[in-house]
Amino acid sequence: VGFYDVVRSTQAPALEFTSVAALGTSKGPAGGSRVWIRARLATVRVKGKSTFIVLRQNSLYTVQAVKFKSAEDGDESAATIAKFFKTLPLESVVDLCGIIAEADVSGCTQSTVELQIERAYCVSEASSVLPFLLADAQRSDRAIEESLSTDRPFVRVLPDLRLDNRWLDIRVPAHNAILRIQAAVCRIFRAALERKGFIEIHSPKLIAGESEGGAEVFRTDYFGKVATLAQSPQLYKQMAISADLPGVFEVGPVFRAEKSNTSRHLCEFTGLDLEMPIDWHYREVIEVVHETLKAIQEGLESECADVLVIIRDMYPSEPPVISAEPLVIHWPEAMTLLKEHGIERDRMADLSTEEERTLGSLVRQKFGADLFFLDRYPSGVRPFYTMLCEDDPLHSNSYDCILRGQEIGSGAQRCHDPALLEARCAELGVPTAPLKSYIDSFRHGVPPHGGVGLGLERIVQLYLGLDNIRKASMFTRDPSRLSP
């Protein structure tokens, strides 16, 4: 046993490490094999000269390692191992050499084997006092609530403490798994659209104007000029259609300077955007968006089943119900549903959060679906680039994607005619000078087109039934948090 010098790429010992996930499987080394493992020290239990430890690797995989006293060396090695691990702080990174032995270990993911410890070295020693214990941080709310009626209630790790030490919080298996689901959503989103011939783009995030035409932007100096952080890739993905790309998508950062301290808003999040030419109707875009979200659901449930089990053990939820074909609810129909439920409201005003949730519940009851598209929004609550309905300019060719009673994205047919667009900007008081290049791209000819902007973190939050979007964000940016 002992402590390595700091690893500084000066030498590479001839050690070949085995992954914890492979132990006890047909793909891993056979029983009786000697293996090296590099992992975190999750738990330690020493009884006399007998040592029981649990090693955790990549957050999700655990294996037990043991050392018992032996007459062969007069118990010397057992005593040395016990002393080493008894004083080593939890969460330290260790290299361990051991023999694979059959075992029945219910508390570890590798439940059919254990390692008989021969050697152990500390690679990176953790602080002796951690901000919180992983054992406390990974308990479900239900387990904590049930413990309150006992004489030994569990500790509840508060949200701000978790966010202040987010790297530690992400070691919690469920939280680590959430980021894996986030990555899978991006991967499936890309794959689904690439199969349809879409091209991935990377648009500027420093822009001269305001991509959504509102005041809620972050401004910065750009060599003596005022620049803003893009609220979306909206203008550029439309110009991509003018550039004759057959359909485009982007996975990238989005910035909103909204002072919204809620459980579903962030000041920086990841946008899943797409834009495509349409033949005649924005319904063509809705069909593509629905197929993409359906592919995400099917992909998550089939490809990430093991990860979902870990998350749902801490945060119980069921997969959302998504209909085979797009469920489209028109604005007047939605207003009728709310009125029949006893909600009297201004029919031309945007939905409040509570009204949105209520509508989602009513749609679930009536149509049996958790995902639907609410279209023909009042034009007064939509951005300047939205095409108005030809039969009723008070409404627009726009839609929201609503999952489990909350918006996950907005879309529309875009106003691609320069004269109509300039008239709409004048009507809304949107200055056109910063939009010159954008409007010029339409003067040079552009197909009718539409698209959508989805929020990655909100999709993950609602898909998994999480109570706060911060659990779906790696490092949160909200009105009160700029670090870590």
GROMACS .gro file of C-alpha atoms in nm:
model
  484
    1VAL     CA    1   0.000   0.000   0.000
    2GLY     CA    2   0.101   0.360  -0.030
    3PHE     CA    3   0.056   0.692  -0.207
    4TYR     CA    4   0.167   0.762  -0.562
    5ASP     CA    5   0.366   1.071  -0.643
    6VAL     CA    6   0.157   1.315  -0.846
    7VAL     CA    7   0.101   1.163  -1.191
    8ARG     CA    8   0.270   1.406  -1.432
    9SER     CA    9   0.305   1.201  -1.751
   10THR     CA   10   0.670   1.115  -1.679
   11GLN     CA   11   0.631   0.739  -1.687
   12ALA     CA   12   0.376   0.474  -1.775
   13PRO     CA   13   0.395   0.158  -1.560
   14ALA     CA   14   0.301  -0.162  -1.738
   15LEU     CA   15  -0.039  -0.186  -1.570
   16GLU     CA   16  -0.352  -0.275  -1.765
   17PHE     CA   17  -0.671  -0.168  -1.590
   18THR     CA   18  -1.001  -0.356  -1.601
   19SER     CA   19  -1.332  -0.173  -1.597
   20VAL     CA   20  -1.557  -0.240  -1.299
   21ALA     CA   21  -1.854  -0.283  -1.533
   22ALA     CA   22  -1.685  -0.586  -1.693
   23LEU     CA   23  -1.628  -0.775  -1.368
   24GLY     CA   24  -1.850  -1.080  -1.332
   25THR     CA   25  -1.968  -1.061  -1.694
   26SER     CA   26  -1.896  -1.278  -1.997
   27LYS     CA   27  -1.688  -0.993  -2.142
   28GLY     CA   28  -1.471  -0.958  -1.833
   29PRO     CA   29  -1.182  -1.160  -1.685
   30ALA     CA   30  -1.260  -1.504  -1.549
   31GLY     CA   31  -1.281  -1.589  -1.181
   32GLY     CA   32  -0.938  -1.630  -1.026
   33SER     CA   33  -0.784  -1.366  -1.251
   34ARG     CA   34  -0.563  -1.096  -1.106
   35VAL     CA   35  -0.682  -0.750  -1.211
   36TRP     CA   36  -0.601  -0.385  -1.152
   37ILE     CA   37  -0.887  -0.142  -1.095
   38ARG     CA   38  -0.876   0.238  -1.075
   39ALA     CA   39  -1.186   0.373  -0.899
   40ARG     CA   40  -1.319   0.588  -0.617
   41LEU     CA   41  -1.338   0.473  -0.258
   42ALA     CA   42  -1.713   0.473  -0.193
   43THR     CA   43  -1.739   0.302   0.146
   44VAL     CA   44  -1.504   0.148   0.403
   45ARG     CA   45  -1.580  -0.098   0.684
   46VAL     CA   46  -1.299  -0.237   0.900
   47LYS     CA   47  -1.359  -0.508   1.160
   48GLY     CA   48  -1.040  -0.587   1.345
   49LYS     CA   49  -0.802  -0.687   1.068
   50SER     CA   50  -1.079  -0.758   0.816
   51THR     CA   51  -1.145  -0.489   0.554
   52PHE     CA   52  -1.453  -0.445   0.334
   53ILE     CA   53  -1.456  -0.161   0.083
   54VAL     CA   54  -1.675  -0.064  -0.210
   55LEU     CA   55  -1.515   0.089  -0.517
   56ARG     CA   56  -1.721   0.308  -0.752
   57GLN     CA   57  -1.621   0.372  -1.112
   58ASN     CA   58  -1.778   0.620  -1.355
   59SER     CA   59  -2.044   0.686  -1.091
   60LEU     CA   60  -2.265   0.394  -1.195
   61TYR     CA   61  -2.062   0.078  -1.131
   62THR     CA   62  -1.958  -0.062  -0.794
   63VAL     CA   63  -1.770  -0.368  -0.673
   64GLN     CA   64  -1.678  -0.495  -0.326
   65ALA     CA   65  -1.315  -0.561  -0.235
   66VAL     CA   66  -1.210  -0.751   0.080
   67LYS     CA   67  -0.904  -0.843   0.280
   68PHE     CA   68  -0.902  -1.099   0.562
   69LYS     CA   69  -0.627  -1.197   0.799
   70SER     CA   70  -0.405  -1.477   0.677
   71ALA     CA   71  -0.180  -1.717   0.862
   72GLU     CA   72   0.063  -1.712   0.568
   73ASP     CA   73   0.200  -1.368   0.656
   74GLY     CA   74   0.110  -1.355   1.022
   75ASP     CA   75  -0.177  -1.116   0.954
   76GLU     CA   76   0.072  -0.845   0.856
   77SER     CA   77  -0.077  -0.761   0.516
   78ALA     CA   78  -0.433  -0.764   0.653
   79ALA     CA   79  -0.334  -0.519   0.924
   80THR     CA   80  -0.156  -0.294   0.674
   81ILE     CA   81  -0.454  -0.291   0.436
   82ALA     CA   82  -0.695  -0.221   0.723
   83LYS     CA   83  -0.489   0.071   0.849
   84PHE     CA   84  -0.452   0.216   0.498
   85PHE     CA   85  -0.822   0.220   0.417
   86LYS     CA   86  -0.932   0.317   0.766
   87THR     CA   87  -0.748   0.648   0.732
   88LEU     CA   88  -0.807   0.712   0.362
   89PRO     CA   89  -1.087   0.967   0.299
   90LEU     CA   90  -1.393   0.859   0.104
   91GLU     CA   91  -1.402   0.968  -0.261
   92SER     CA   92  -1.026   0.927  -0.293
   93VAL     CA   93  -0.911   0.770  -0.621
   94VAL     CA   94  -0.724   0.442  -0.571
   95ASP     CA   95  -0.550   0.176  -0.775
   96LEU     CA   96  -0.626  -0.171  -0.643
   97CYS     CA   97  -0.488  -0.509  -0.742
   98GLY     CA   98  -0.696  -0.809  -0.648
   99ILE     CA   99  -0.809  -1.159  -0.736
  100ILE     CA  100  -1.161  -1.204  -0.874
  101ALA     CA  101  -1.364  -1.438  -0.654
  102GLU     CA  102  -1.725  -1.550  -0.668
  103ALA     CA  103  -1.950  -1.378  -0.414
  104ASP     CA  104  -2.306  -1.269  -0.345
  105VAL     CA  105  -2.297  -0.893  -0.289
  106SER     CA  106  -2.643  -0.741  -0.305
  107GLY     CA  107  -2.531  -0.384  -0.248
  108CYS     CA  108  -2.308  -0.355  -0.556
  109THR     CA  109  -2.381  -0.347  -0.927
  110GLN     CA  110  -2.127  -0.628  -0.976
  111SER     CA  111  -2.319  -0.856  -0.743
  112THR     CA  112  -2.169  -1.195  -0.833
  113VAL     CA  113  -1.802  -1.123  -0.767
  114GLU     CA  114  -1.569  -0.946  -0.530
  115LEU     CA  115  -1.200  -0.864  -0.531
  116GLN     CA  116  -0.959  -1.018  -0.281
  117ILE     CA  117  -0.720  -0.731  -0.215
  118GLU     CA  118  -0.348  -0.783  -0.273
  119ARG     CA  119  -0.220  -0.428  -0.326
  120ALA     CA  120  -0.364  -0.076  -0.305
  121TYR     CA  121  -0.231   0.272  -0.380
  122CYS     CA  122  -0.383   0.617  -0.352
  123VAL     CA  123  -0.380   0.810  -0.681
  124SER     CA  124  -0.562   1.120  -0.557
  125GLU     CA  125  -0.655   1.180  -0.194
  126ALA     CA  126  -0.989   1.353  -0.129
  127SER     CA  127  -1.041   1.609   0.146
  128SER     CA  128  -1.101   1.451   0.483
  129VAL     CA  129  -1.421   1.657   0.520
  130LEU     CA  130  -1.650   1.672   0.216
  131PRO     CA  131  -1.930   1.928   0.166
  132PHE     CA  132  -2.173   1.637   0.188
  133LEU     CA  133  -2.167   1.259   0.180
  134LEU     CA  134  -2.263   1.077  -0.138
  135ALA     CA  135  -2.465   0.835   0.074
  136ASP     CA  136  -2.684   1.128   0.184
  137ALA     CA  137  -2.700   1.290  -0.159
  138GLN     CA  138  -2.826   0.983  -0.343
  139ARG     CA  139  -3.132   0.909  -0.129
  140SER     CA  140  -3.474   0.964  -0.282
  141ASP     CA  141  -3.719   1.214  -0.137
  142ARG     CA  142  -3.944   0.925  -0.042
  143ALA     CA  143  -3.669   0.757   0.162
  144ILE     CA  144  -3.592   1.084   0.340
  145GLU     CA  145  -3.959   1.151   0.415
  146GLU     CA  146  -4.011   0.800   0.550
  147SER     CA  147  -3.706   0.836   0.776
  148LEU     CA  148  -3.848   1.145   0.947
  149SER     CA  149  -4.078   0.929   1.157
  150THR     CA  150  -3.787   0.720   1.287
  151ASP     CA  151  -3.532   0.795   1.558
  152ARG     CA  152  -3.259   0.827   1.291
  153PRO     CA  153  -3.387   1.061   1.017
  154PHE     CA  154  -3.171   1.094   0.708
  155VAL     CA  155  -2.988   1.413   0.619
  156ARG     CA  156  -3.136   1.616   0.330
  157VAL     CA  157  -2.871   1.777   0.110
  158LEU     CA  158  -3.004   2.119   0.012
  159PRO     CA  159  -3.016   2.228  -0.356
  160ASP     CA  160  -2.778   2.523  -0.325
  161LEU     CA  161  -2.517   2.309  -0.151
  162ARG     CA  162  -2.543   2.059  -0.436
  163LEU     CA  163  -2.508   2.332  -0.700
  164ASP     CA  164  -2.214   2.493  -0.517
  165ASN     CA  165  -2.038   2.155  -0.537
  166ARG     CA  166  -2.193   2.031  -0.859
  167TRP     CA  167  -1.897   1.811  -0.956
  168LEU     CA  168  -1.955   1.616  -0.635
  169ASP     CA  169  -2.332   1.609  -0.687
  170ILE     CA  170  -2.286   1.464  -1.037
  171ARG     CA  171  -2.111   1.165  -0.880
  172VAL     CA  172  -2.455   1.068  -0.746
  173PRO     CA  173  -2.550   0.781  -0.981
  174ALA     CA  174  -2.890   0.924  -1.075
  175HIS     CA  175  -2.744   1.269  -1.148
  176ASN     CA  176  -2.461   1.121  -1.349
  177ALA     CA  177  -2.717   0.917  -1.540
  178ILE     CA  178  -2.924   1.229  -1.615
  179LEU     CA  179  -2.629   1.376  -1.805
  180ARG     CA  180  -2.599   1.050  -1.998
  181ILE     CA  181  -2.966   1.085  -2.094
  182GLN     CA  182  -2.899   1.444  -2.198
  183ALA     CA  183  -2.619   1.324  -2.425
  184ALA     CA  184  -2.842   1.051  -2.567
  185VAL     CA  185  -3.116   1.304  -2.651
  186CYS     CA  186  -2.863   1.507  -2.852
  187ARG     CA  187  -2.729   1.198  -3.025
  188ILE     CA  188  -3.074   1.072  -3.126
  189PHE     CA  189  -3.186   1.422  -3.230
  190ARG     CA  190  -2.888   1.446  -3.464
  191ALA     CA  191  -2.930   1.095  -3.601
  192ALA     CA  192  -3.304   1.133  -3.665
  193LEU     CA  193  -3.256   1.452  -3.865
  194GLU     CA  194  -2.947   1.332  -4.052
  195ARG     CA  195  -3.152   1.035  -4.172
  196LYS     CA  196  -3.391   1.291  -4.325
  197GLY     CA  197  -3.107   1.470  -4.503
  198PHE     CA  198  -3.071   1.763  -4.262
  199ILE     CA  199  -2.733   1.935  -4.229
  200GLU     CA  200  -2.586   2.033  -3.892
  201ILE     CA  201  -2.481   2.399  -3.872
  202HIS     CA  202  -2.295   2.613  -3.618
  203SER     CA  203  -2.423   2.971  -3.612
  204PRO     CA  204  -2.263   3.277  -3.446
  205LYS     CA  205  -2.345   3.347  -3.084
  206LEU     CA  206  -2.214   3.706  -3.094
  207ILE     CA  207  -2.457   3.907  -3.303
  208ALA     CA  208  -2.529   4.272  -3.380
  209GLY     CA  209  -2.905   4.264  -3.327
  210GLU     CA  210  -3.157   4.066  -3.128
  211SER     CA  211  -3.254   3.730  -3.271
  212GLU     CA  212  -3.591   3.726  -3.094
  213GLY     CA  213  -3.664   4.098  -3.111
  214GLY     CA  214  -3.705   4.139  -2.736
  215ALA     CA  215  -3.519   4.332  -2.468
  216GLU     CA  216  -3.410   4.021  -2.274
  217VAL     CA  217  -3.057   3.996  -2.413
  218PHE     CA  218  -2.707   3.998  -2.269
  219ARG     CA  219  -2.503   4.284  -2.414
  220THR     CA  220  -2.127   4.309  -2.438
  221ASP     CA  221  -1.862   4.531  -2.596
  222TYR     CA  222  -1.741   4.418  -2.937
  223PHE     CA  223  -1.440   4.639  -3.021
  224GLY     CA  224  -1.633   4.953  -2.941
  225LYS     CA  225  -1.964   4.828  -3.077
  226VAL     CA  226  -2.252   4.675  -2.885
  227ALA     CA  227  -2.299   4.304  -2.942
  228THR     CA  228  -2.550   4.065  -2.790
  229LEU     CA  229  -2.540   3.697  -2.706
  230ALA     CA  230  -2.777   3.514  -2.938
  231GLN     CA  231  -3.117   3.429  -2.793
  232SER     CA  232  -3.142   3.158  -3.059
  233PRO     CA  233  -2.989   3.068  -3.397
  234GLN     CA  234  -3.316   3.184  -3.554
  235LEU     CA  235  -3.193   3.434  -3.810
  236TYR     CA  236  -2.901   3.221  -3.922
  237LYS     CA  237  -3.091   2.898  -3.964
  238GLN     CA  238  -3.338   3.087  -4.187
  239MET     CA  239  -3.048   3.230  -4.389
  240ALA     CA  240  -2.922   2.873  -4.421
  241ILE     CA  241  -3.246   2.789  -4.602
  242SER     CA  242  -3.187   3.087  -4.832
  243ALA     CA  243  -2.840   2.937  -4.891
  244ASP     CA  244  -3.013   2.625  -5.031
  245LEU     CA  245  -2.924   2.385  -4.754
  246PRO     CA  246  -3.196   2.118  -4.767
  247GLY     CA  247  -3.290   2.149  -4.399
  248VAL     CA  248  -3.067   2.238  -4.106
  249PHE     CA  249  -3.034   2.172  -3.735
  250GLU     CA  250  -2.813   2.298  -3.456
  251VAL     CA  251  -2.728   2.187  -3.104
  252GLY     CA  252  -2.584   2.487  -2.927
  253PRO     CA  253  -2.599   2.740  -2.643
  254VAL     CA  254  -2.888   2.985  -2.610
  255PHE     CA  255  -2.882   3.294  -2.388
  256ARG     CA  256  -3.185   3.460  -2.229
  257ALA     CA  257  -3.146   3.756  -1.990
  258GLU     CA  258  -3.470   3.677  -1.812
  259LYS     CA  259  -3.488   3.734  -1.437
  260SER     CA  260  -3.698   3.422  -1.394
  261ASN     CA  261  -3.609   3.237  -1.076
  262THR     CA  262  -3.835   2.941  -1.144
  263SER     CA  263  -3.800   2.565  -1.158
  264ARG     CA  264  -3.808   2.565  -1.540
  265HIS     CA  265  -3.605   2.868  -1.659
  266LEU     CA  266  -3.232   2.909  -1.722
  267CYS     CA  267  -3.032   3.207  -1.851
  268GLU     CA  268  -2.815   2.975  -2.059
  269PHE     CA  269  -2.938   2.647  -2.197
  270THR     CA  270  -2.879   2.418  -2.492
  271GLY     CA  271  -3.108   2.466  -2.789
  272LEU     CA  272  -3.212   2.188  -3.026
  273ASP     CA  273  -3.310   2.385  -3.334
  274LEU     CA  274  -3.420   2.286  -3.680
  275GLU     CA  275  -3.535   2.472  -3.991
  276MET     CA  276  -3.662   2.330  -4.318
  277PRO     CA  277  -3.824   2.433  -4.647
  278ILE     CA  278  -4.195   2.355  -4.666
  279ASP     CA  279  -4.404   2.283  -4.971
  280TRP     CA  280  -4.732   2.437  -4.862
  281HIS     CA  281  -4.805   2.414  -4.489
  282TYR     CA  282  -4.627   2.437  -4.153
  283ARG     CA  283  -4.788   2.104  -4.063
  284GLU     CA  284  -4.495   1.951  -4.255
  285VAL     CA  285  -4.259   2.088  -3.986
  286ILE     CA  286  -4.481   1.961  -3.705
  287GLU     CA  287  -4.465   1.612  -3.855
  288VAL     CA  288  -4.083   1.620  -3.861
  289VAL     CA  289  -4.065   1.752  -3.504
  290HIS     CA  290  -4.308   1.486  -3.383
  291GLU     CA  291  -4.117   1.208  -3.558
  292THR     CA  292  -3.794   1.336  -3.403
  293LEU     CA  293  -3.937   1.350  -3.051
  294LYS     CA  294  -4.089   1.006  -3.102
  295ALA     CA  295  -3.747   0.875  -3.209
  296ILE     CA  296  -3.594   1.028  -2.896
  297GLN     CA  297  -3.848   0.851  -2.675
  298GLU     CA  298  -3.802   0.515  -2.846
  299GLY     CA  299  -3.424   0.552  -2.844
  300LEU     CA  300  -3.404   0.641  -2.476
  301GLU     CA  301  -3.628   0.356  -2.365
  302SER     CA  302  -3.444   0.097  -2.575
  303GLU     CA  303  -3.082   0.217  -2.573
  304CYS     CA  304  -3.069   0.368  -2.222
  305ALA     CA  305  -3.290   0.130  -2.025
  306ASP     CA  306  -3.022   0.056  -1.764
  307VAL     CA  307  -2.953   0.424  -1.709
  308LEU     CA  308  -3.323   0.508  -1.683
  309VAL     CA  309  -3.364   0.247  -1.409
  310ILE     CA  310  -3.101   0.427  -1.199
  311ILE     CA  311  -3.271   0.765  -1.245
  312ARG     CA  312  -3.623   0.636  -1.183
  313ASP     CA  313  -3.510   0.466  -0.864
  314MET     CA  314  -3.430   0.811  -0.719
  315TYR     CA  315  -3.686   1.010  -0.918
  316PRO     CA  316  -3.985   0.784  -0.993
  317SER     CA  317  -4.152   0.847  -1.330
  318GLU     CA  318  -4.314   0.669  -1.621
  319PRO     CA  319  -4.224   0.719  -1.988
  320PRO     CA  320  -4.437   0.994  -2.144
  321VAL     CA  321  -4.718   0.887  -2.373
  322ILE     CA  322  -4.653   1.008  -2.729
  323SER     CA  323  -4.916   0.943  -2.996
  324ALA     CA  324  -4.830   0.767  -3.321
  325GLU     CA  325  -4.930   1.075  -3.521
  326PRO     CA  326  -4.893   1.442  -3.419
  327LEU     CA  327  -5.168   1.560  -3.187
  328VAL     CA  328  -5.246   1.919  -3.289
  329ILE     CA  329  -5.476   2.134  -3.077
  330HIS     CA  330  -5.585   2.465  -3.234
  331TRP     CA  331  -5.585   2.775  -3.014
  332PRO     CA  332  -5.967   2.820  -3.017
  333GLU     CA  333  -6.009   2.454  -2.916
  334ALA     CA  334  -5.764   2.503  -2.629
  335MET     CA  335  -5.952   2.812  -2.511
  336THR     CA  336  -6.275   2.610  -2.512
  337LEU     CA  337  -6.116   2.332  -2.307
  338LEU     CA  338  -5.997   2.583  -2.048
  339LYS     CA  339  -6.334   2.759  -2.039
  340GLU     CA  340  -6.518   2.430  -1.987
  341HIS     CA  341  -6.280   2.369  -1.696
  342GLY     CA  342  -6.389   2.700  -1.540
  343ILE     CA  343  -6.098   2.916  -1.653
  344GLU     CA  344  -6.211   3.250  -1.796
  345ARG     CA  345  -5.925   3.433  -1.966
  346ASP     CA  346  -5.829   3.683  -2.234
  347ARG     CA  347  -5.832   3.464  -2.545
  348MET     CA  348  -5.558   3.674  -2.708
  349ALA     CA  349  -5.315   3.662  -2.415
  350ASP     CA  350  -5.035   3.410  -2.382
  351LEU     CA  351  -5.085   3.115  -2.151
  352SER     CA  352  -4.963   3.140  -1.795
  353THR     CA  353  -4.757   2.855  -1.653
  354GLU     CA  354  -5.054   2.729  -1.455
  355GLU     CA  355  -5.289   2.751  -1.755
  356GLU     CA  356  -5.036   2.558  -1.962
  357ARG     CA  357  -5.020   2.285  -1.698
  358THR     CA  358  -5.399   2.269  -1.676
  359LEU     CA  359  -5.430   2.245  -2.053
  360GLY     CA  360  -5.174   1.963  -2.056
  361SER     CA  361  -5.379   1.775  -1.797
  362LEU     CA  362  -5.702   1.826  -1.992
  363VAL     CA  363  -5.542   1.708  -2.317
  364ARG     CA  364  -5.403   1.401  -2.136
  365GLN     CA  365  -5.750   1.318  -2.006
  366LYS     CA  366  -5.925   1.372  -2.338
  367PHE     CA  367  -5.671   1.240  -2.587
  368GLY     CA  368  -5.444   1.017  -2.373
  369ALA     CA  369  -5.120   1.187  -2.484
  370ASP     CA  370  -4.848   1.374  -2.295
  371LEU     CA  371  -4.713   1.549  -2.606
  372PHE     CA  372  -4.916   1.782  -2.826
  373PHE     CA  373  -4.875   2.083  -3.052
  374LEU     CA  374  -5.078   2.395  -2.978
  375ASP     CA  375  -5.104   2.599  -3.298
  376ARG     CA  376  -5.257   2.925  -3.432
  377TYR     CA  377  -5.124   3.130  -3.141
  378PRO     CA  378  -5.239   3.492  -3.122
  379SER     CA  379  -4.999   3.691  -3.341
  380GLY     CA  380  -4.956   3.953  -3.069
  381VAL     CA  381  -4.756   3.713  -2.851
  382ARG     CA  382  -4.526   3.578  -3.124
  383PRO     CA  383  -4.195   3.715  -3.262
  384PHE     CA  384  -4.172   3.949  -3.562
  385TYR     CA  385  -4.059   3.675  -3.802
  386THR     CA  386  -4.377   3.466  -3.757
  387MET     CA  387  -4.609   3.432  -4.056
  388LEU     CA  388  -4.962   3.551  -3.978
  389CYS     CA  389  -5.265   3.340  -4.067
  390GLU     CA  390  -5.400   3.449  -4.405
  391ASP     CA  391  -5.760   3.388  -4.293
  392ASP     CA  392  -5.716   3.572  -3.961
  393PRO     CA  393  -5.415   3.802  -3.904
  394LEU     CA  394  -5.492   3.810  -3.532
  395HIS     CA  395  -5.360   3.454  -3.523
  396SER     CA  396  -5.039   3.308  -3.660
  397ASN     CA  397  -4.897   3.002  -3.831
  398SER     CA  398  -4.713   2.916  -3.512
  399TYR     CA  399  -4.714   2.642  -3.252
  400ASP     CA  400  -4.574   2.533  -2.919
  401CYS     CA  401  -4.460   2.180  -2.839
  402ILE     CA  402  -4.604   2.093  -2.499
  403LEU     CA  403  -4.486   1.792  -2.299
  404ARG     CA  404  -4.651   1.698  -1.971
  405GLY     CA  405  -4.816   2.038  -1.947
  406GLN     CA  406  -4.508   2.250  -2.012
  407GLU     CA  407  -4.366   2.406  -2.325
  408ILE     CA  408  -4.048   2.240  -2.451
  409GLY     CA  409  -4.022   2.450  -2.766
  410SER     CA  410  -4.181   2.697  -3.006
  411GLY     CA  411  -4.199   2.702  -3.383
  412ALA     CA  412  -4.372   2.855  -3.680
  413GLN     CA  413  -4.382   2.913  -4.048
  414ARG     CA  414  -4.150   3.210  -4.096
  415CYS     CA  415  -4.239   3.532  -4.273
  416HIS     CA  416  -4.016   3.485  -4.577
  417ASP     CA  417  -4.157   3.768  -4.792
  418PRO     CA  418  -3.944   4.085  -4.744
  419ALA     CA  419  -4.236   4.326  -4.780
  420LEU     CA  420  -4.452   4.137  -4.530
  421LEU     CA  421  -4.157   4.105  -4.292
  422GLU     CA  422  -4.074   4.476  -4.303
  423ALA     CA  423  -4.438   4.567  -4.251
  424ARG     CA  424  -4.454   4.335  -3.950
  425CYS     CA  425  -4.136   4.487  -3.804
  426ALA     CA  426  -4.283   4.836  -3.847
  427GLU     CA  427  -4.605   4.728  -3.678
  428LEU     CA  428  -4.415   4.589  -3.377
  429GLY     CA  429  -4.156   4.867  -3.362
  430VAL     CA  430  -3.866   4.635  -3.443
  431PRO     CA  431  -3.577   4.828  -3.607
  432THR     CA  432  -3.479   4.675  -3.940
  433ALA     CA  433  -3.128   4.821  -3.972
  434PRO     CA  434  -2.967   4.542  -3.761
  435LEU     CA  435  -3.167   4.291  -3.966
  436LYS     CA  436  -3.047   4.409  -4.309
  437SER     CA  437  -2.849   4.096  -4.395
  438TYR     CA  438  -3.131   3.876  -4.273
  439ILE     CA  439  -3.393   4.053  -4.484
  440ASP     CA  440  -3.159   4.073  -4.785
  441SER     CA  441  -3.127   3.695  -4.780
  442PHE     CA  442  -3.499   3.683  -4.856
  443ARG     CA  443  -3.476   3.949  -5.130
  444HIS     CA  444  -3.251   3.710  -5.319
  445GLY     CA  445  -3.517   3.441  -5.319
  446VAL     CA  446  -3.597   3.189  -5.046
  447PRO     CA  447  -3.835   2.893  -5.026
  448PRO     CA  448  -4.124   2.908  -4.778
  449HIS     CA  449  -3.992   2.753  -4.459
  450GLY     CA  450  -4.051   2.686  -4.093
  451GLY     CA  451  -3.885   2.533  -3.792
  452VAL     CA  452  -3.874   2.493  -3.419
  453GLY     CA  453  -3.649   2.570  -3.125
  454LEU     CA  454  -3.651   2.311  -2.846
  455GLY     CA  455  -3.483   2.329  -2.506
  456LEU     CA  456  -3.262   2.031  -2.424
  457GLU     CA  457  -3.268   2.071  -2.047
  458ARG     CA  458  -3.643   2.117  -2.038
  459ILE     CA  459  -3.696   1.806  -2.252
  460VAL     CA  460  -3.479   1.606  -2.012
  461GLN     CA  461  -3.650   1.755  -1.706
  462LEU     CA  462  -4.002   1.678  -1.825
  463TYR     CA  463  -3.920   1.342  -1.979
  464LEU     CA  464  -3.775   1.225  -1.646
  465GLY     CA  465  -4.037   1.399  -1.432
  466LEU     CA  466  -3.777   1.610  -1.248
  467ASP     CA  467  -3.908   1.886  -1.024
  468ASN     CA  468  -3.635   2.135  -1.121
  469ILE     CA  469  -3.458   2.206  -1.449
  470ARG     CA  470  -3.130   2.257  -1.261
  471LYS     CA  471  -3.110   1.880  -1.218
  472ALA     CA  472  -3.100   1.853  -1.599
  473SER     CA  473  -2.823   2.113  -1.640
  474MET     CA  474  -2.457   2.029  -1.590
  475PHE     CA  475  -2.364   2.370  -1.444
  476THR     CA  476  -2.660   2.598  -1.389
  477ARG     CA  477  -2.678   2.955  -1.516
  478ASP     CA  478  -2.975   3.137  -1.367
  479PRO     CA  479  -3.024   3.498  -1.246
  480SER     CA  480  -2.846   3.424  -0.918
  481ARG     CA  481  -2.576   3.177  -1.027
  482LEU     CA  482  -2.271   3.239  -1.243
  483SER     CA  483  -2.042   2.977  -1.088
  484PRO     CA  484  -1.920   2.715  -1.074
   0.00000   0.00000   0.00000
